[in-house]
Coordinates of C-alpha atoms and ligand atoms in Angstrom, one line a residue:
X1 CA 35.2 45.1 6.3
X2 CA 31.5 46.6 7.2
X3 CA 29.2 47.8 9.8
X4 CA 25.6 46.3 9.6
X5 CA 22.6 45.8 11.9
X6 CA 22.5 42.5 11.4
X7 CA 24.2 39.6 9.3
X8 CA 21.7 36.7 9.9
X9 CA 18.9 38.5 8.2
X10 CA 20.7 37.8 4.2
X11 CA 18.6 35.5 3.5
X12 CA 15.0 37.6 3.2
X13 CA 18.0 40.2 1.5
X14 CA 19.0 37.7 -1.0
X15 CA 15.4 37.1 -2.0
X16 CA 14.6 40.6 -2.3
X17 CA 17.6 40.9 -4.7
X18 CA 16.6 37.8 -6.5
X19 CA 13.6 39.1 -7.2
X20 CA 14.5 42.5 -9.0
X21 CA 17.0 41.1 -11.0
X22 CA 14.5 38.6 -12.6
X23 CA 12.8 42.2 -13.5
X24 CA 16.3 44.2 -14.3
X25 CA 16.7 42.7 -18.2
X26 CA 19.1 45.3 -18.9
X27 CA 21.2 45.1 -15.6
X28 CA 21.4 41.2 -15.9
X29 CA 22.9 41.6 -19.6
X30 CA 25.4 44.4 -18.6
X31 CA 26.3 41.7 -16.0
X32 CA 26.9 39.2 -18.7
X33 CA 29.0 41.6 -20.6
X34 CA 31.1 42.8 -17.4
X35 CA 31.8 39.4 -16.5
X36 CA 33.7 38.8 -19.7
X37 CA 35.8 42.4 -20.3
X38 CA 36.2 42.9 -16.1
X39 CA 36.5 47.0 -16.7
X40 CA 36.6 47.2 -13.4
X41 CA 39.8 45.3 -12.5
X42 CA 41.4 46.3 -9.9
X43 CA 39.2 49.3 -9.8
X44 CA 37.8 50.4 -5.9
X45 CA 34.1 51.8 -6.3
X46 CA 32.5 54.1 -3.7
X47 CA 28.8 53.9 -3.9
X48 CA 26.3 55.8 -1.8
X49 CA 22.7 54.9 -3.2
X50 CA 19.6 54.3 -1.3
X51 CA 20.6 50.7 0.1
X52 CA 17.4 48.4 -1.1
X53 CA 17.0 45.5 -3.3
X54 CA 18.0 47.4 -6.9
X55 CA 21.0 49.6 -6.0
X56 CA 22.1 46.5 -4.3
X57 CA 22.0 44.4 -7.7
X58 CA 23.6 47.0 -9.1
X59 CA 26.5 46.8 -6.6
X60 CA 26.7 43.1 -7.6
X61 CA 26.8 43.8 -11.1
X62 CA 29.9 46.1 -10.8
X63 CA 31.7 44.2 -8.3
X64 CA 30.9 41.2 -11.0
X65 CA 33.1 43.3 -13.3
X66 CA 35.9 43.4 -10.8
X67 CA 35.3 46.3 -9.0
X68 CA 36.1 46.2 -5.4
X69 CA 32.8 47.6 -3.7
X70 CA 32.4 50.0 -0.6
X71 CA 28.7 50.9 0.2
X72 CA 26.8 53.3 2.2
X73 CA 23.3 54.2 1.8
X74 CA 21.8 57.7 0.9
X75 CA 19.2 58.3 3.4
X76 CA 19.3 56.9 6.6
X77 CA 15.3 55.3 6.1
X78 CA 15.7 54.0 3.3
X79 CA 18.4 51.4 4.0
X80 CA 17.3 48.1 4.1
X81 CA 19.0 45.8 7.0
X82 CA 18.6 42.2 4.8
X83 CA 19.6 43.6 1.7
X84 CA 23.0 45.2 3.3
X85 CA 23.3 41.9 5.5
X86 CA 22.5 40.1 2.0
X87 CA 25.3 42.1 0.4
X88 CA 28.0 41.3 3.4
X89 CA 27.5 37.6 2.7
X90 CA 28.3 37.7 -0.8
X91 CA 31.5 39.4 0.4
X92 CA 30.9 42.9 -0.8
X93 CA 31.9 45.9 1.8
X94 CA 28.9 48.1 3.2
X95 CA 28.8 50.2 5.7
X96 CA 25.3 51.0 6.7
X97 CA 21.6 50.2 8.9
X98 CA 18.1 51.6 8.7
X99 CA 17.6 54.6 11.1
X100 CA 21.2 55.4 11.5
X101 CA 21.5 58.8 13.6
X102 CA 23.2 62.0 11.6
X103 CA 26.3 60.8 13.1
X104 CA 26.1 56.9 12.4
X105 CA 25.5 58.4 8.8
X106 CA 28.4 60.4 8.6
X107 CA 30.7 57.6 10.2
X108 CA 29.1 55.4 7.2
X109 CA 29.7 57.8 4.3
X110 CA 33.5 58.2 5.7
X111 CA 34.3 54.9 6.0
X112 CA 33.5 54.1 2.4
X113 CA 35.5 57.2 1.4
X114 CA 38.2 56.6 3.7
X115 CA 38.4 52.9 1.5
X116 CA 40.2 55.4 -1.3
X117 CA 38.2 54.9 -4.1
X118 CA 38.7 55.3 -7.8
X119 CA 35.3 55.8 -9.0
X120 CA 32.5 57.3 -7.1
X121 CA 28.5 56.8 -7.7
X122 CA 26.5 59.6 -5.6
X123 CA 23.4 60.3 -5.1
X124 CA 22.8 63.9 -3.9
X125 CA 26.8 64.6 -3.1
X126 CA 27.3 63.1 0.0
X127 CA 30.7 61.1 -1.0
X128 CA 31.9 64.2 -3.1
X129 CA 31.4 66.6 -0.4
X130 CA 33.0 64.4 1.9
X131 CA 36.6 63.6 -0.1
X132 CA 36.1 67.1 -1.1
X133 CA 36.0 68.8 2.8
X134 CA 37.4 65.6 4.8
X135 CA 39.8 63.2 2.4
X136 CA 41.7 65.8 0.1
X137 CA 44.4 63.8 -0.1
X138 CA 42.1 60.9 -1.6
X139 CA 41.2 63.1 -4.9
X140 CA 44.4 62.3 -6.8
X141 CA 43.3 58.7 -6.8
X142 CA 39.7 59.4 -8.1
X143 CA 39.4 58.8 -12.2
X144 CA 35.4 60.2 -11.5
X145 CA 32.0 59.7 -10.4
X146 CA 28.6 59.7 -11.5
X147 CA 26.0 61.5 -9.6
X148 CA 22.6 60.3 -9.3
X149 CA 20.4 62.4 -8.8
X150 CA 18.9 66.5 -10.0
X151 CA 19.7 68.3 -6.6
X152 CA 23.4 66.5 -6.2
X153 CA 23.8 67.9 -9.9
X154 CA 22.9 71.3 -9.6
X155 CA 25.5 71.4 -6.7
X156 CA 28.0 70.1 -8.9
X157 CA 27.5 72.2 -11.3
X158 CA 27.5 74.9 -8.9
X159 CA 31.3 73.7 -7.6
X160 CA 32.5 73.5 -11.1
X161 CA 31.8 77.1 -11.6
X162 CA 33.7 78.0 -8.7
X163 CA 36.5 75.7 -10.1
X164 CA 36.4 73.6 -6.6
X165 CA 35.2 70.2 -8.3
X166 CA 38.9 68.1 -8.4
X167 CA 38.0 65.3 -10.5
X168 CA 35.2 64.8 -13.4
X169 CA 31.7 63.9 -12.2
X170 CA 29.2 62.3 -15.0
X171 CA 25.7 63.9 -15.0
X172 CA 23.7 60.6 -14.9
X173 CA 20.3 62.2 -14.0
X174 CA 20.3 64.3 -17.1
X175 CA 20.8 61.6 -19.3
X176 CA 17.2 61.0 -20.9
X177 CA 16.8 57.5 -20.1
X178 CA 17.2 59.0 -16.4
X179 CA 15.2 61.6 -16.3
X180 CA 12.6 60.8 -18.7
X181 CA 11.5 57.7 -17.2
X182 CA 12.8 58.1 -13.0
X183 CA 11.8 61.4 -12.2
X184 CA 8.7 61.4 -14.0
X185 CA 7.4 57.5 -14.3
X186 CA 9.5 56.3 -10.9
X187 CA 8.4 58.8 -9.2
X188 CA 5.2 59.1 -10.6
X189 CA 4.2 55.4 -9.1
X190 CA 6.6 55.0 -6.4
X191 CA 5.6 58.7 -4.6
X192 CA 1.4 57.0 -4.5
X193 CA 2.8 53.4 -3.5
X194 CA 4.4 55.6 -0.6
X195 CA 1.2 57.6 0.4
X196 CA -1.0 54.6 -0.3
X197 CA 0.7 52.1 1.5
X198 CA 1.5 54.1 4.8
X199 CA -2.0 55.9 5.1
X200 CA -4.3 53.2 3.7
X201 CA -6.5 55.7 2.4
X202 CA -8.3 56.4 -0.5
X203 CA -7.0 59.3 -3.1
X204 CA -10.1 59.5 -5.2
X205 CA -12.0 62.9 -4.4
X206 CA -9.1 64.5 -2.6
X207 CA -7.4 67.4 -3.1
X208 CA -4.1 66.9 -4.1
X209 CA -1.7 69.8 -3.9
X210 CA 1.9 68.7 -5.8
X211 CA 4.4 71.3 -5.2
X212 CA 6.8 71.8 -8.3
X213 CA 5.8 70.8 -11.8
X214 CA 9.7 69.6 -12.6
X215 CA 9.8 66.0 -14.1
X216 CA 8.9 64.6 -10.8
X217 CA 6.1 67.0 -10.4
X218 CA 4.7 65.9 -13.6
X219 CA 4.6 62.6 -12.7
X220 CA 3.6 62.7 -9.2
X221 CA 0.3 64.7 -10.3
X222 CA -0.2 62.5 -13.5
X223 CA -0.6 59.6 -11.6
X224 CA -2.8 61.6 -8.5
X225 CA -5.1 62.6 -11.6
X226 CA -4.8 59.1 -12.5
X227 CA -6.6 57.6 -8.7
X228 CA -9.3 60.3 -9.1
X229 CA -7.7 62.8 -6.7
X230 CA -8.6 67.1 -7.9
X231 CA -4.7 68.4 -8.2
X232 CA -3.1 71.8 -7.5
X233 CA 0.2 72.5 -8.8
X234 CA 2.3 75.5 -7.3
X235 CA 5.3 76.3 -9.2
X236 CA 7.4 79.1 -9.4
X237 CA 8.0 79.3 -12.9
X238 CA 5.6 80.8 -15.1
X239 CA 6.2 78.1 -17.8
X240 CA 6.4 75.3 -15.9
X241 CA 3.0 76.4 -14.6
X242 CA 1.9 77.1 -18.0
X243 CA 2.3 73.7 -18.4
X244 CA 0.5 72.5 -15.4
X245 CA -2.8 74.4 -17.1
X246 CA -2.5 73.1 -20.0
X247 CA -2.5 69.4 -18.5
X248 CA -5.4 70.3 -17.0
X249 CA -4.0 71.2 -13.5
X250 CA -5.6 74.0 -11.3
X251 CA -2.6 76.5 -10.5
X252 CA -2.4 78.5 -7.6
X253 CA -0.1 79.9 -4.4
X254 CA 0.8 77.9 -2.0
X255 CA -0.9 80.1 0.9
X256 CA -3.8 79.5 -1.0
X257 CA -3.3 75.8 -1.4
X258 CA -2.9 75.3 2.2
X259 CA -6.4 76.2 2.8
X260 CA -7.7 73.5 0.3
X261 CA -5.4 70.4 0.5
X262 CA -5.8 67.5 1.9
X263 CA -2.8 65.7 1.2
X264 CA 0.6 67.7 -0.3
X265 CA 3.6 66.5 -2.1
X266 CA 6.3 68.8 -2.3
X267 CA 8.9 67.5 -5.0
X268 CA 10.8 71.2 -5.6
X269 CA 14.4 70.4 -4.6
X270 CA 13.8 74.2 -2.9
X271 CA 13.6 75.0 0.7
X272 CA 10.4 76.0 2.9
X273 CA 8.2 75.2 0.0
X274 CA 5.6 74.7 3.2
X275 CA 6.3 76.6 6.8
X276 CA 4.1 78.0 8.9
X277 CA 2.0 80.4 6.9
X278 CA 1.0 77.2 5.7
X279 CA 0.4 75.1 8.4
X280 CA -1.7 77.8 10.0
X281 CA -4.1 77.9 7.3
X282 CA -4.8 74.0 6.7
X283 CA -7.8 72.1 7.4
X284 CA -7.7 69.8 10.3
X285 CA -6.2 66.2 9.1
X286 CA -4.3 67.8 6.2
X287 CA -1.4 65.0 5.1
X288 CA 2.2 66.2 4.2
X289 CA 4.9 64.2 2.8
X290 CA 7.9 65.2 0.9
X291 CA 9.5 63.6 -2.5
X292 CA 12.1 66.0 -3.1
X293 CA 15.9 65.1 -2.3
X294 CA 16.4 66.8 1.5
X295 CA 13.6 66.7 4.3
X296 CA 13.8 70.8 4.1
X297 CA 10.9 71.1 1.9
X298 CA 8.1 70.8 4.6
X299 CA 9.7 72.8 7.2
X300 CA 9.0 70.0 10.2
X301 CA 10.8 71.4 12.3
X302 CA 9.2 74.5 12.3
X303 CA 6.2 72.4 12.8
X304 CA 7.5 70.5 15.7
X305 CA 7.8 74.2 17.1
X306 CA 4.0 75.2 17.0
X307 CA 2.5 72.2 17.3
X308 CA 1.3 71.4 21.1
X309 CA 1.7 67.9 20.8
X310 CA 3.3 65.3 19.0
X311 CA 2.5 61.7 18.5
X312 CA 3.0 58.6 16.3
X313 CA -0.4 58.8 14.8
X314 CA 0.2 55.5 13.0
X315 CA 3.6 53.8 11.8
X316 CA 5.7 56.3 9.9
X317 CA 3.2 59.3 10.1
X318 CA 3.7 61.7 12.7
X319 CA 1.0 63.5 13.9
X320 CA 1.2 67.5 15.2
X321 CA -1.5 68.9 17.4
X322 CA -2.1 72.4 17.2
X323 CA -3.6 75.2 19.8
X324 CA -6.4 75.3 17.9
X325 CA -7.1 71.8 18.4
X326 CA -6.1 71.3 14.1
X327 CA -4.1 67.8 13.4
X328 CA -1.6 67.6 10.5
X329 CA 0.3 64.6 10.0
X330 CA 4.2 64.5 8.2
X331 CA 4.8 61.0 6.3
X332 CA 8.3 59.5 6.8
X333 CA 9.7 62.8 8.8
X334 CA 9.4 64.9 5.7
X335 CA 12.1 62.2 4.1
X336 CA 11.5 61.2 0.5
X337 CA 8.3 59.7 1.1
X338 CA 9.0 56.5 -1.6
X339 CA 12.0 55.4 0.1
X340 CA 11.2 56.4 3.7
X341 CA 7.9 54.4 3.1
X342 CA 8.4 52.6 0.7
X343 CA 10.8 50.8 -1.8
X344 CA 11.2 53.3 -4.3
X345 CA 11.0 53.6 -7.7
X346 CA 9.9 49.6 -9.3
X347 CA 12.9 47.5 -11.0
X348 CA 12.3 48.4 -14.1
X349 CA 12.6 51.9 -13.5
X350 CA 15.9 51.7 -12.1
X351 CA 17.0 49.6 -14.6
X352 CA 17.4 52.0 -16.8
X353 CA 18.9 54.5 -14.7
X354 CA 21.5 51.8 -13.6
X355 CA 22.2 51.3 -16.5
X356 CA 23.2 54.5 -17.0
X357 CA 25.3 54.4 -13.7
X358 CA 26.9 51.4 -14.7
X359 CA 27.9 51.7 -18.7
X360 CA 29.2 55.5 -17.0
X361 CA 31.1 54.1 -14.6
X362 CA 33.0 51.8 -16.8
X363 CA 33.1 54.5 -19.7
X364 CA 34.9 56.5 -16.7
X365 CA 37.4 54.1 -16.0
X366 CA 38.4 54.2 -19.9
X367 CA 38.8 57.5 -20.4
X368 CA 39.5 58.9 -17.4
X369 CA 43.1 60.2 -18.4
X370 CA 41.4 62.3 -21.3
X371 CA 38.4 63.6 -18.9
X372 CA 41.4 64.8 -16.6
X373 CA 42.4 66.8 -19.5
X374 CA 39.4 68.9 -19.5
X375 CA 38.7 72.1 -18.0
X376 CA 35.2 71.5 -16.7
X377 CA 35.0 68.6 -14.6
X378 CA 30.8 67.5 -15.4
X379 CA 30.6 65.3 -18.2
X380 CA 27.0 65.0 -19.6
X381 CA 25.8 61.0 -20.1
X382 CA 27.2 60.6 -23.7
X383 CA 24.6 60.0 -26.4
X384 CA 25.7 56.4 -27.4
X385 CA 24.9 55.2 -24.3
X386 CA 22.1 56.8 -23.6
X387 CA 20.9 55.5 -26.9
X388 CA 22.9 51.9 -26.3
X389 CA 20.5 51.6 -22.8
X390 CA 17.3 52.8 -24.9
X391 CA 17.9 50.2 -27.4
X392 CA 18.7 47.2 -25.4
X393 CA 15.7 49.0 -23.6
X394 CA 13.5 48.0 -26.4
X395 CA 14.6 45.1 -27.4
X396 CA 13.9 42.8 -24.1
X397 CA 10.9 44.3 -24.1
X398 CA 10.1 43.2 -27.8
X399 CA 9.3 46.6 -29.0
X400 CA 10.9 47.7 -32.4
X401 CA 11.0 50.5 -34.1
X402 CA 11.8 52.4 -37.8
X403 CA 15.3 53.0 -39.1
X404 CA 15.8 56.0 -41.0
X405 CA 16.9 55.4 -45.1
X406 CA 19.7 57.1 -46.4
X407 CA 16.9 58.9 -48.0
X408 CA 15.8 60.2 -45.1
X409 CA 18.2 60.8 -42.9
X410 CA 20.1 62.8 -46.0
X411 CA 16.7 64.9 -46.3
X412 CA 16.5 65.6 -42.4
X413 CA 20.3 67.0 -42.5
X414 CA 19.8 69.1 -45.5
X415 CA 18.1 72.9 -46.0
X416 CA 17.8 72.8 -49.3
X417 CA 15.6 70.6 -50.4
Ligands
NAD501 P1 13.1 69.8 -11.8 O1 14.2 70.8 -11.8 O2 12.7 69.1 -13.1 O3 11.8 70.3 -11.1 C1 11.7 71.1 -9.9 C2 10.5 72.1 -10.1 O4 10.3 72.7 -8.8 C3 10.9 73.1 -11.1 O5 9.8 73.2 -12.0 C4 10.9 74.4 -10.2 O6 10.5 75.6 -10.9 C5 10.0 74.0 -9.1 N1 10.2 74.8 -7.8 C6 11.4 75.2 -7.3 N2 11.2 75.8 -6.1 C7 9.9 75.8 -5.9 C8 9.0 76.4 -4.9 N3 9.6 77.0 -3.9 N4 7.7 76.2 -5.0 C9 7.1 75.5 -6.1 N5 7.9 75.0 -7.1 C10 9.2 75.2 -7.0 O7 13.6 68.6 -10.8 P2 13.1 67.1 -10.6 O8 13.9 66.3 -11.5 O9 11.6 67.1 -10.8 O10 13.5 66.8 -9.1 C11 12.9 67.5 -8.0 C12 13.5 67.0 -6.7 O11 13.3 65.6 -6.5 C13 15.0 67.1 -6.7 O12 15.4 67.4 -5.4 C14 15.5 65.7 -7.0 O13 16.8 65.5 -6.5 C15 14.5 64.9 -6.4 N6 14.2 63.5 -7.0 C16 13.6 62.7 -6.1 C17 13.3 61.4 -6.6 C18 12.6 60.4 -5.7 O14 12.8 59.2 -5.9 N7 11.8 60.9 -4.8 C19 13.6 61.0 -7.9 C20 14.3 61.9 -8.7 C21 14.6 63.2 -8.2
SAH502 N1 20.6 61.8 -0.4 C1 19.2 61.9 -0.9 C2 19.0 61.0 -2.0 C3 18.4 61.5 -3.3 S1 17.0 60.6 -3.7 C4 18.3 61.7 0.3 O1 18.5 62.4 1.3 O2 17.4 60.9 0.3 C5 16.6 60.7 -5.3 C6 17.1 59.6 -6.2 O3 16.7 58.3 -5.6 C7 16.5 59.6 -7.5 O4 17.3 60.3 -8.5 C8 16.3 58.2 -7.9 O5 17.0 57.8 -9.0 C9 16.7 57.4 -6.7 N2 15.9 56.3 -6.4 C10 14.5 56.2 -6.4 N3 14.1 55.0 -6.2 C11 15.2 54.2 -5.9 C12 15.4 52.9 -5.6 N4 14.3 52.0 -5.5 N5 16.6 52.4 -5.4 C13 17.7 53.3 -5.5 N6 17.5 54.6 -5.8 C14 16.3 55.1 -6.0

């Protein structure tokens, strides 16, 4: 069973695929390990991820462990039509194509719930709001899920407190080899390989203005700093602002920003970070993209609504005329700019943050009569294999480090001496 643009195109999918998992050391020896215990026997797996090269590898690594796969994308840009065709051919289920329209997208996300899964990996809530709203029947048979991504946790989180979340959900992005090394290093390169690759010009010189100093934030303007650009954070907590001074960041209000960018990111998870207060009071050529999880950050649509003219200004940047004769462009529709023009974070990246996905997955198929048990229903990453994935980590890359002495690691856990 799937829906895909286009079978014939697995091949140039396959290679793709190919060549992440050469780069995925810790994916390819969770494989290994699946392949022998199989904890996914008889185990259906709903997965809705951004559809390229690494999430598919990861979809061939659980269905390598038994798990009987049904796969939808996460955005409808970022899907990749040879790596889902690529997928179909080795006989896994997915149900998706670049561009799909908001209802193509919907159809997609039900028809891998529909399938009645038993373990869910989201990114950003789209299959748990679905079962949730649509499929309540389906929640008896869910063990769990794992959710990708910091927006689709704070909703969870949000649900749980109202006591409507109906089956446990594992908090993979909080995990630290997730966060830690995604939001900030993924996102870091991945936003600039994005922005680079789609405008084709240079950074150096320009005022960059990176809206929200989160983990993402950090990285994004570390690695703006890093190409020569002049970065302004804004921020709306003092201490996260704090720390953009201190790295040497100039600070400032976004109504004041807009006057001196030339090119914004906005990676907030908020709303209306830009609008039209904004957009009135840039310079002529100012570029806007968006890394944050919904395209509700620049307010594009608001843009659409003042501008006097729109046109493709160059593939995947739209450009907005304004009365006064200004230009701004929007990168990717205001759509996470790495996946909507690009390919996301790089292998290694998400090799660690598969890793997490995976190892939860199966650790949610083992204990998923106990996590029933609990009250809440979000389960934080636990710590062994957080620190299981940092090891192996480590270890392919031929790093070691120190191992604490009984000595020592009595001294750290006492007060008196
Ligand atoms: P975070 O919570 O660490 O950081 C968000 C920051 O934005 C916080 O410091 C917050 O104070 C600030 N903020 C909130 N509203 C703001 C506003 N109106 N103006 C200025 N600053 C504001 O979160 P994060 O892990 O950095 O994730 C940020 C967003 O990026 C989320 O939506 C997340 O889902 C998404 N994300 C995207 C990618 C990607 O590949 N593009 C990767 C990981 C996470
Ligand atoms: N539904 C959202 C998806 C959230 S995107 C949307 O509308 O686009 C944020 C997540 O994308 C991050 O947590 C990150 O782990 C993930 N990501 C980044 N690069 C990726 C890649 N190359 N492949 C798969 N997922 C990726």
């Amino acid at each position: 069973m799937s829906e895909i643009r286009d079978p014939s195109l697995w091949e140039s999918g396959k290679r793709k695929i190919d060549w992440v998992r050469r780069n995925m050391s810790l994916l390819r020896s969770i494989e290994e390990d699946f392949i022998k215990e199989q904890p996914f026997k008889g185990v259906k797996v709903a997965l809705s991820i951004h559809l390229e090269a690494k999430t598919a590898y990861l979809c061939k690594v659980l269905a390598a462990g038994g798990a009987e796969m049904y796969i939808t994308g996460s955005n409808p840009l970022s899907t990749q039509d040879d790596v889902a065709a690529a997928l179909v051919h080795d006989g896994l289920n997915v149900f998706a194509w670049h561009g799909s329209t908001p209802d193509e997208y919907n159809r997609h996300i039900a028809a891998v719930v529909s399938a009645g899964p038993n373990v869910i990996i989201d990114d950003g809530g789209d299959l748990v709001n679905m079962i949730h709203n649509e499929y309540p029947e389906l929640i008896s048979s869910v063990y769990g899920g794992c959710e990708e991504t910091t927006t689709g946790i704070i909703r969870l989180i949000a649900m749980n407190k109202a006591k409507e979340l109906k089956f446990p959900m594992v908090l993979v992005n909080n995990a630290r080899c997730k966060y830690l090394f995604d939001n900030r290093y993924g996102t870091g390169q991945s936003v600039w390989d994005g922005i680079n690759r789609t405008t084709n010009l240079i950074v150096a010189g320009k005022n960059v203005v990176v809206a929200g100093y989160g983990w993402c934030g950090k990285g994004v303007a570390m690695r703006a700093k890093g190409l020569g650009a002049k970065v302004i954070v804004t921020e709306i907590d003092p201490v996260k602002a704090i720390e953009a001074v201190m790295d040497g960041f100039t600070v400032m209000k976004m109504e004041d920003a807009a006057k001196r960018g030339d090119l914004f990111v906005t990676v907030t998870g908020c709303k209306d970070v830009i609008t039209e207060k904004a957009f009135n009071n840039m310079k002529s050529g100012a570029i806007l993209c968006n890394a944050g999880h919904f395209d509700c950050e620049v307010d594009v649509a608001g843009l659409k609504k003042i501008a006097v003219e729109e046109y493709e200004a160059r593939n995947n940047i739209q450009g907005y005329r304004m009365a006064d004769g200004r230009e701004l462009f929007v990168i990717g529709e205001g759509r996470l700019v790495n996946l909507a023009a690009g390919d996301g974070h790089p292998a290694e990246i998400m090799d660690m943050s598969f890793a997490i996905q995976a190892l939860s997955a199966a650790y949610i198929v083992k204990e998923h009569n106990a996590m029933a048990d609990e009250e809440s229903k979000v389960f934080y990453v636990p710590e062994e294999i957080d620190n299981e994935v940092a090891q192996r980590k480590l270890r392919f890359w031929g790093f070691e480090i120190d191992k604490l002495t009984d000595e020592q690691e009595k001294y750290l856990n006492s007060w008196q001496v």
